[in-house]
Amino acid sequence: MKNKISLFTIAILLFSFIHPLNNLFSQNRTNAAAKLIFDSFIPGKDSILKVGVLFELEKDWHIYWRNPGDSGIPTSIEFILPNGLHSSGIQWPVPSIFNYDTEVNFGYENQVMLMSDIFIPSSYALGSIKITAKIEALLCKYICIPFDTILNTTIDLTSDKTLNDHASKLFEETEKLLPISNHNLIAKANYEIENLHLSIDNLNETQMKYDSFLFLPYENGLFSYTAEQKIVRDGNQITLIVEPAQFRTQKPDSLEGILVMKGNGSIQAYEIKVPISH
Amino acid sequence: MLKKLVIVFFVLFGYSCYSQTAKLNEAAPNFTLKDSFGKVHSLSDFEGKIVVLEWINYECPFVKKHYNSKNMQNLQTKYTKKDIVWLAICSSAKNKQGNFSNDEINERSKKHGAKFTAYLIDEDGKVGKMYGAKTTPHMYVINKEGKLVYAGGIDDTRSADIDDIETAKNFITAALEELLAGKPVSIQSSKPYGCSVKY
């Protein structure tokens, strides 16, 4: 009996190695999963239903930020909602920076939640609603695989929704990673010959203590990401000197992105929108 | 002594050949590479002709998009018939995705019906780095005067979806049509999209 099992096991293993379907299985292997999570909601009181797409990625795989960097494509989530409801864009947490020899990418690894708001007008007749999220992402390690999926769920908006501790913590932690858009920082930008000089003034004592400052633009193709952003500190001001992208042909009139400050194990990001003087 | 000098000369000469950086509206840096049949090609062999450089990795989903749809082959066919030189360049290092034996390259190229002038092998990545190739595909156009006049994506729609090709603005078609009409290239750069080059 034991011999029969061994022979059967060997036969199965051999079949799985030589059968053409083996390739098909390995190509279709999923290295990521995505699911929809909803924040707490109180009918009649809340006009926004916060929804998160939670990505769980296998070790060493990543997906991309709104600006993917030198390669890749931005992760996209399109919500299909009942008439009368609409959603915000993705609220992007601060991305990780993947620095390779010849290129730099911005994105997320391990686990990330990309949040959006679904706006519910006061005139909307609450009931069960179907929510569909069409996700298009590129999943990369040393190779890339498209990760396209559609998530469907129905949620009853007539009763209170409360979250378990785990989901509640996910929303709290993701909120902390969102760039701060309401701040007192004063930004100025200008070109000096080819390099862009971005000055940030009015930094407080805590902010000046950060070890590193990096500006990540929303628009791709403006900067060289492999070139170091030089930092000049002066009082409560820092100036970042940024090299242009190798093949950029036009100098933009404005700049939008996030200023990422890192130090002592903490990270903080501020949204910056500034006209560029030529 | 003379032998040492000759060696130093060739080392420095070799270095200077590949230490240039490609820049728009400047002379496209020369290079010499073997193709998938073992034939040697230099960019300078094509002096006086319009040349397209296409960074390729047959396993990349974005390259698959343009080959499975025949979009890339249609461009290659159309423009090589108009005496334009089309060089596909693979900078995938040994044991990295997209690095194949010559036989496999030729088999895949035949299966796809590829119509490029040559498939060049840049296994050490020197030419790719000299041109700043970041993605597959990453496209470059060199005019008859030997100047680099376009660097960037094949089109303006950053996706791996074949259905997007029909509505995308193809920058290579636009650049080549302008050059063939004797006009300057109006869109000279765009952000390339795709997989990273597997240096």
XYZ file of C-alpha atoms in Angstrom:
477
model
C 0.000 0.000 0.000
C 2.809 2.335 1.009
C 4.595 1.606 -2.301
C 1.404 2.251 -4.228
C 0.991 5.676 -2.562
C 4.624 6.566 -3.278
C 4.320 5.590 -6.933
C 1.034 7.501 -7.227
C 2.622 10.602 -5.619
C 5.611 10.417 -7.979
C 3.295 10.015 -10.968
C 1.263 13.064 -9.920
C 4.403 15.127 -9.377
C 5.843 14.116 -12.755
C 2.522 14.900 -14.445
C 2.410 18.316 -12.854
C 5.937 19.134 -14.074
C 5.517 17.956 -17.658
C 1.875 18.785 -18.338
C 1.429 21.986 -20.369
C -1.165 23.205 -17.866
C 1.644 23.547 -15.342
C 2.755 26.763 -17.048
C -0.754 28.049 -17.064
C -1.114 27.490 -13.347
C 2.162 29.202 -12.500
C 1.350 32.222 -14.714
C -2.030 32.624 -13.061
C -0.612 32.325 -9.573
C -1.940 35.189 -7.504
C 0.671 37.190 -5.666
C -1.805 39.695 -4.285
C -5.302 39.922 -2.880
C -7.681 42.854 -2.574
C -10.837 43.327 -0.549
C -13.288 46.093 0.288
C -13.549 47.393 3.847
C -16.040 50.005 5.048
C -15.623 52.454 7.898
C -18.332 52.865 10.519
C -21.531 54.561 9.290
C -24.555 55.987 11.092
C -27.617 56.478 8.847
C -29.115 59.971 8.975
C -25.972 61.373 10.604
C -23.122 60.543 8.218
C -23.079 61.875 4.659
C -19.857 60.096 3.772
C -19.245 56.359 3.663
C -15.510 55.759 3.813
C -14.370 52.739 1.837
C -10.926 51.193 1.663
C -9.469 48.720 -0.796
C -7.078 46.634 1.250
C -4.224 45.166 -0.800
C -2.261 42.287 0.663
C 0.869 41.550 -1.336
C 3.249 38.624 -1.164
C 6.744 39.384 0.126
C 8.895 41.526 -2.232
C 6.004 42.400 -4.575
C 4.792 45.982 -4.881
C 2.096 48.083 -6.545
C 2.430 51.739 -7.509
C 1.618 55.221 -6.153
C -0.172 57.864 -8.275
C 3.254 58.680 -9.770
C 4.929 55.293 -10.238
C 8.420 56.730 -10.866
C 10.683 55.462 -13.623
C 8.542 52.442 -14.582
C 5.192 50.843 -13.717
C 1.707 52.363 -13.850
C -0.422 54.054 -11.180
C -2.879 51.851 -9.316
C -6.418 52.669 -10.410
C -9.733 52.089 -8.594
C -13.007 52.924 -10.301
C -16.181 52.723 -8.215
C -19.479 51.875 -9.901
C -22.267 53.139 -7.652
C -26.061 53.466 -7.778
C -27.418 56.682 -9.347
C -27.192 59.625 -6.973
C -23.974 58.492 -5.278
C -20.465 59.430 -6.273
C -16.972 58.798 -4.950
C -13.837 60.836 -4.321
C -10.516 59.968 -5.879
C -8.047 57.742 -4.054
C -6.578 59.234 -0.871
C -2.981 58.158 -1.390
C -0.872 57.293 1.678
C 2.813 58.257 1.609
C 4.487 55.716 -0.688
C 7.637 53.701 -0.078
C 10.598 54.496 -2.283
C 12.142 51.567 -4.154
C 15.623 52.671 -5.090
C 17.356 50.450 -7.632
C 20.644 50.955 -9.428
C 19.237 52.605 -12.536
C 15.728 53.596 -11.496
C 13.474 54.663 -8.663
C 9.863 53.639 -8.112
C 7.188 54.848 -5.685
C 4.628 52.405 -4.345
C 3.487 50.027 -1.665
C 4.542 46.586 -0.475
C 3.207 44.054 2.072
C -0.123 45.670 2.943
C -1.722 48.971 2.026
C -5.224 50.375 2.144
C -6.263 52.910 -0.501
C -9.223 54.873 0.829
C -11.965 56.815 -0.958
C -15.118 58.595 0.195
C -18.572 57.772 -1.106
C -20.775 60.862 -0.843
C -24.388 60.261 0.176
C -26.690 63.271 -0.363
C -29.275 63.963 2.388
C -32.042 63.471 -0.207
C -30.833 59.934 -1.010
C -33.300 57.190 -0.014
C -31.187 54.870 2.105
C -31.401 51.132 1.485
C -29.163 48.320 0.343
C -26.655 49.517 -2.240
C -24.406 47.544 -4.558
C -20.827 48.792 -4.752
C -18.442 47.624 -7.463
C -14.748 48.505 -7.478
C -12.778 47.918 -10.696
C -9.118 47.650 -9.798
C -6.243 47.886 -12.239
C -2.747 47.588 -10.818
C 0.663 46.405 -11.883
C 2.286 44.005 -9.480
C 6.072 43.926 -9.710
C 9.044 42.180 -8.162
C 11.806 41.346 -10.636
C 8.985 40.703 -13.098
C 5.638 42.456 -13.503
C 2.135 40.987 -13.673
C -1.083 42.936 -14.264
C -3.337 42.670 -11.213
C -6.830 43.490 -12.482
C -9.828 42.500 -10.429
C -13.434 43.474 -9.771
C -14.793 43.551 -6.222
C -18.532 43.516 -5.611
C -20.411 43.946 -2.374
C -23.809 44.995 -1.107
C -24.119 47.161 1.973
C -27.255 48.023 3.921
C -27.220 51.730 4.754
C -30.353 51.662 6.887
C -28.631 50.376 10.024
C -25.558 51.483 12.014
C -22.285 49.949 10.886
C -19.622 49.464 13.494
C -16.139 48.164 12.924
C -14.189 45.456 14.641
C -10.902 46.527 16.274
C -8.789 45.284 13.387
C -10.694 47.250 10.706
C -10.866 50.296 12.945
C -7.085 50.188 13.407
C -6.546 49.866 9.641
C -8.494 53.081 8.988
C -6.723 54.902 11.831
C -3.258 53.850 10.659
C -3.974 54.687 7.023
C -5.277 58.154 8.005
C -1.954 58.809 9.749
C -0.083 58.051 6.511
C -2.026 60.570 4.417
C -0.135 63.766 3.517
C -1.313 66.827 5.433
C -2.833 69.384 3.070
C -3.812 72.007 5.666
C -0.524 73.378 7.023
C 1.463 76.581 7.557
C 4.411 75.763 5.315
C 5.217 78.396 2.707
C 6.549 77.057 -0.600
C 8.332 78.867 -3.424
C 9.775 77.375 -6.578
C 11.948 78.674 -9.364
C 14.346 77.424 -12.002
C 18.026 78.271 -11.772
C 19.347 77.350 -15.213
C 18.088 73.757 -15.508
C 17.680 72.765 -11.849
C 14.480 73.373 -9.930
C 14.864 75.087 -6.538
C 12.000 74.350 -4.155
C 12.109 76.374 -0.928
C 9.940 75.503 2.062
C 9.739 78.178 4.729
C 8.090 78.403 8.160
C 9.190 74.957 9.316
C 8.900 74.537 13.065
C 11.649 73.234 15.380
C 10.385 69.631 15.242
C 10.183 69.674 11.454
C 13.723 71.094 11.139
C 14.990 68.143 13.192
C 14.028 65.602 10.513
C 17.072 63.960 8.893
C 15.782 63.774 5.356
C 13.479 65.775 3.118
C 12.301 64.566 -0.260
C 9.822 66.050 -2.701
C 7.757 63.569 -4.721
C 5.866 65.206 -7.620
C 2.418 64.052 -8.683
C 3.292 64.535 -12.347
C 5.680 62.044 -13.826
C 8.532 63.008 -16.110
C 9.567 66.312 -14.486
C 12.477 65.198 -12.309
C 15.319 62.752 -12.395
C 14.492 60.337 -9.589
C 17.921 58.713 -9.532
C 19.686 62.057 -8.937
C 19.951 63.048 -5.280
C 17.811 66.024 -4.174
C 20.325 68.372 -2.545
C 19.145 70.027 0.693
C 20.247 73.475 1.866
C 19.146 74.349 5.413
C 18.846 77.997 6.467
C 17.048 78.962 9.719
C 13.461 77.758 9.421
C 13.809 77.119 5.725
C 15.032 74.326 3.541
C 15.720 74.436 -0.170
C 15.685 71.312 -2.293
C 17.681 71.430 -5.519
C 16.273 68.982 -8.018
C 17.721 67.847 -11.361
C 15.353 67.672 -14.342
C 14.429 64.415 -16.099
C 16.834 63.401 -18.872
C 14.407 64.033 -21.737
C 12.157 66.754 -20.337
C 11.462 69.389 -23.007
C 9.289 71.900 -21.133
C 9.537 73.670 -17.824
C 6.188 73.478 -16.001
C 4.440 76.573 -14.608
C 3.435 74.907 -11.351
C 4.370 72.031 -9.129
C 2.207 69.674 -7.080
C 3.321 66.824 -4.891
C 4.280 65.852 -1.365
C 7.199 66.854 0.829
C 8.231 63.780 2.809
C 10.158 64.303 6.071
C 11.832 61.349 7.756
C 13.825 60.925 10.933
C 14.025 59.045 14.232
C 11.744 56.319 12.898
C 8.926 58.720 12.091
C 7.609 59.983 8.797
C 5.437 62.984 7.963
C 4.292 64.283 4.588
C 2.795 67.614 3.515
C 0.990 68.344 0.293
C 2.631 71.181 -1.638
C 1.102 73.177 -4.517
C 3.205 76.033 -5.794
C 3.558 78.154 -8.953
C 7.045 78.141 -10.498
C 8.613 81.486 -11.357
C 10.779 81.406 -14.479
C 55.351 48.831 -23.329
C 53.654 49.384 -26.694
C 51.307 46.476 -25.935
C 50.308 48.117 -22.613
C 49.663 51.446 -24.351
C 47.494 49.751 -26.955
C 45.482 48.035 -24.184
C 45.049 51.335 -22.271
C 43.970 53.068 -25.513
C 41.331 50.451 -26.276
C 40.043 50.430 -22.677
C 39.713 54.241 -22.696
C 38.249 54.219 -26.222
C 35.728 51.576 -25.237
C 34.806 53.523 -22.110
C 34.367 56.811 -23.970
C 32.127 55.090 -26.565
C 29.661 54.071 -23.869
C 30.092 56.880 -21.322
C 28.044 59.382 -23.330
C 24.493 60.219 -22.384
C 21.773 60.547 -24.978
C 20.281 64.048 -25.152
C 17.465 65.399 -27.262
C 18.503 67.368 -30.357
C 22.107 66.225 -30.025
C 23.939 63.511 -31.942
C 22.615 60.096 -30.897
C 25.496 58.220 -29.232
C 26.957 55.526 -31.466
C 26.952 51.874 -30.367
C 27.858 48.486 -31.741
C 25.846 45.367 -30.870
C 25.333 41.859 -32.212
C 21.900 40.843 -33.424
C 20.080 37.576 -32.712
C 21.688 35.996 -35.813
C 25.192 36.998 -34.701
C 25.549 39.866 -37.189
C 27.235 43.038 -35.898
C 25.455 46.385 -36.308
C 26.604 49.897 -35.455
C 24.277 52.869 -35.345
C 26.763 54.612 -37.657
C 26.013 51.973 -40.354
C 22.667 53.708 -40.836
C 23.998 57.216 -41.433
C 21.552 59.314 -43.450
C 18.539 57.204 -42.456
C 15.793 57.669 -39.882
C 16.284 55.123 -37.086
C 13.816 53.894 -34.467
C 15.140 52.249 -31.288
C 12.647 50.043 -29.415
C 13.603 48.604 -26.004
C 12.102 45.132 -25.843
C 11.405 42.296 -23.386
C 9.015 39.724 -24.871
C 7.874 38.662 -21.360
C 6.817 42.123 -20.193
C 2.987 42.586 -20.181
C 3.320 46.000 -21.851
C 5.445 44.569 -24.683
C 2.920 41.731 -24.980
C 0.160 44.365 -25.307
C 1.839 45.883 -28.364
C 2.934 42.561 -29.929
C -0.193 40.467 -29.244
C -2.295 43.251 -30.785
C 0.156 43.454 -33.754
C 0.434 47.191 -33.079
C 4.239 47.105 -32.942
C 4.589 44.816 -35.985
C 2.240 47.050 -38.021
C 4.409 50.074 -37.227
C 7.572 48.108 -38.064
C 6.111 46.919 -41.399
C 4.768 50.339 -42.374
C 7.936 52.271 -41.643
C 10.662 49.800 -42.678
C 8.914 49.825 -46.101
C 9.591 53.572 -46.103
C 13.338 52.936 -45.662
C 13.274 53.607 -41.920
C 15.609 51.419 -39.833
C 13.936 49.775 -36.823
C 16.253 48.332 -34.152
C 14.751 46.374 -31.256
C 17.213 46.314 -28.345
C 17.055 43.913 -25.395
C 19.048 45.006 -22.313
C 17.910 42.126 -20.076
C 20.942 40.782 -18.192
C 21.765 37.063 -18.067
C 19.242 35.079 -15.981
C 16.853 38.031 -15.937
C 13.417 38.190 -17.526
C 13.558 38.704 -21.303
C 17.080 37.306 -21.754
C 16.809 34.421 -24.219
C 19.100 32.357 -26.422
C 19.374 33.513 -30.033
C 17.270 30.539 -31.149
C 14.477 31.422 -28.754
C 14.583 35.116 -29.718
C 14.310 34.183 -33.404
C 11.523 31.709 -32.732
C 9.540 34.263 -30.700
C 10.176 37.020 -33.269
C 8.993 34.706 -36.082
C 5.906 33.663 -34.122
C 5.028 37.324 -33.546
C 5.704 38.214 -37.195
C 8.103 40.939 -36.038
C 9.350 43.143 -38.876
C 12.177 45.050 -37.200
C 15.458 45.488 -39.064
C 17.325 43.647 -36.297
C 16.925 42.436 -32.707
C 20.079 43.623 -30.905
C 21.445 42.078 -27.723
C 22.699 44.469 -25.043
C 23.204 41.947 -22.248
C 25.607 44.159 -20.265
C 23.107 47.036 -20.462
C 25.691 49.609 -21.597
C 23.638 50.871 -24.530
C 20.425 50.898 -22.494
C 22.050 52.959 -19.748
C 23.677 55.292 -22.284
C 20.218 56.013 -23.741
C 18.572 56.167 -20.295
C 16.175 53.340 -21.217
C 13.932 52.800 -18.180
C 11.030 50.732 -19.450
C 9.968 48.174 -22.003
C 8.874 49.446 -24.372
C 10.911 52.688 -24.380
C 11.099 54.312 -27.795
C 13.618 56.627 -29.459
C 13.660 58.264 -32.892
C 16.833 59.475 -34.599
C 16.533 61.756 -37.647
C 18.504 61.566 -40.917
C 21.101 63.964 -39.485
C 21.778 61.489 -36.678
C 20.169 63.600 -33.946
C 17.913 62.168 -31.258
C 14.526 63.809 -31.847
C 12.150 61.702 -29.723
C 12.504 59.774 -26.456
C 9.620 58.334 -24.473
C 6.567 56.121 -24.549
C 5.047 54.520 -27.625
C 1.767 56.321 -26.885
C -0.062 58.409 -24.307
C -2.157 55.660 -22.653
C -0.343 54.065 -19.753
C -1.955 50.639 -19.565
C -1.400 46.981 -20.381
C -4.870 46.770 -21.958
C -4.936 46.009 -25.695
C -8.299 47.807 -26.054
C -6.591 51.125 -25.240
C -4.395 51.048 -28.366
C -7.154 52.184 -30.715
C -7.821 55.424 -28.829
C -4.233 56.172 -27.776
C -2.161 58.887 -29.421
C 0.833 57.106 -30.928
C 3.916 59.299 -30.538
C 6.085 57.189 -32.893
C 3.618 57.473 -35.784
C 3.406 61.222 -35.173
C 7.205 61.672 -35.051
C 7.900 59.510 -38.109
C 5.164 61.109 -40.228
C 6.533 64.558 -39.394
C 10.083 63.513 -40.272
C 8.959 61.909 -43.545
C 7.142 65.156 -44.403
C 10.359 67.084 -43.758
C 8.954 68.720 -40.621
C 10.503 68.935 -37.151
C 9.120 66.564 -34.523
C 6.577 68.520 -32.469
C 6.286 66.176 -29.453
C 9.862 65.249 -28.585
C 9.413 63.516 -25.267
C 6.865 61.748 -23.123
C 7.070 59.655 -20.004
C 7.605 56.030 -21.036
C 5.472 53.408 -19.344
C 5.957 49.699 -18.845
C 8.093 47.200 -16.981
C 11.512 48.231 -15.768
C 14.436 47.267 -17.997
C 15.930 44.155 -16.410
C 19.567 45.356 -16.206
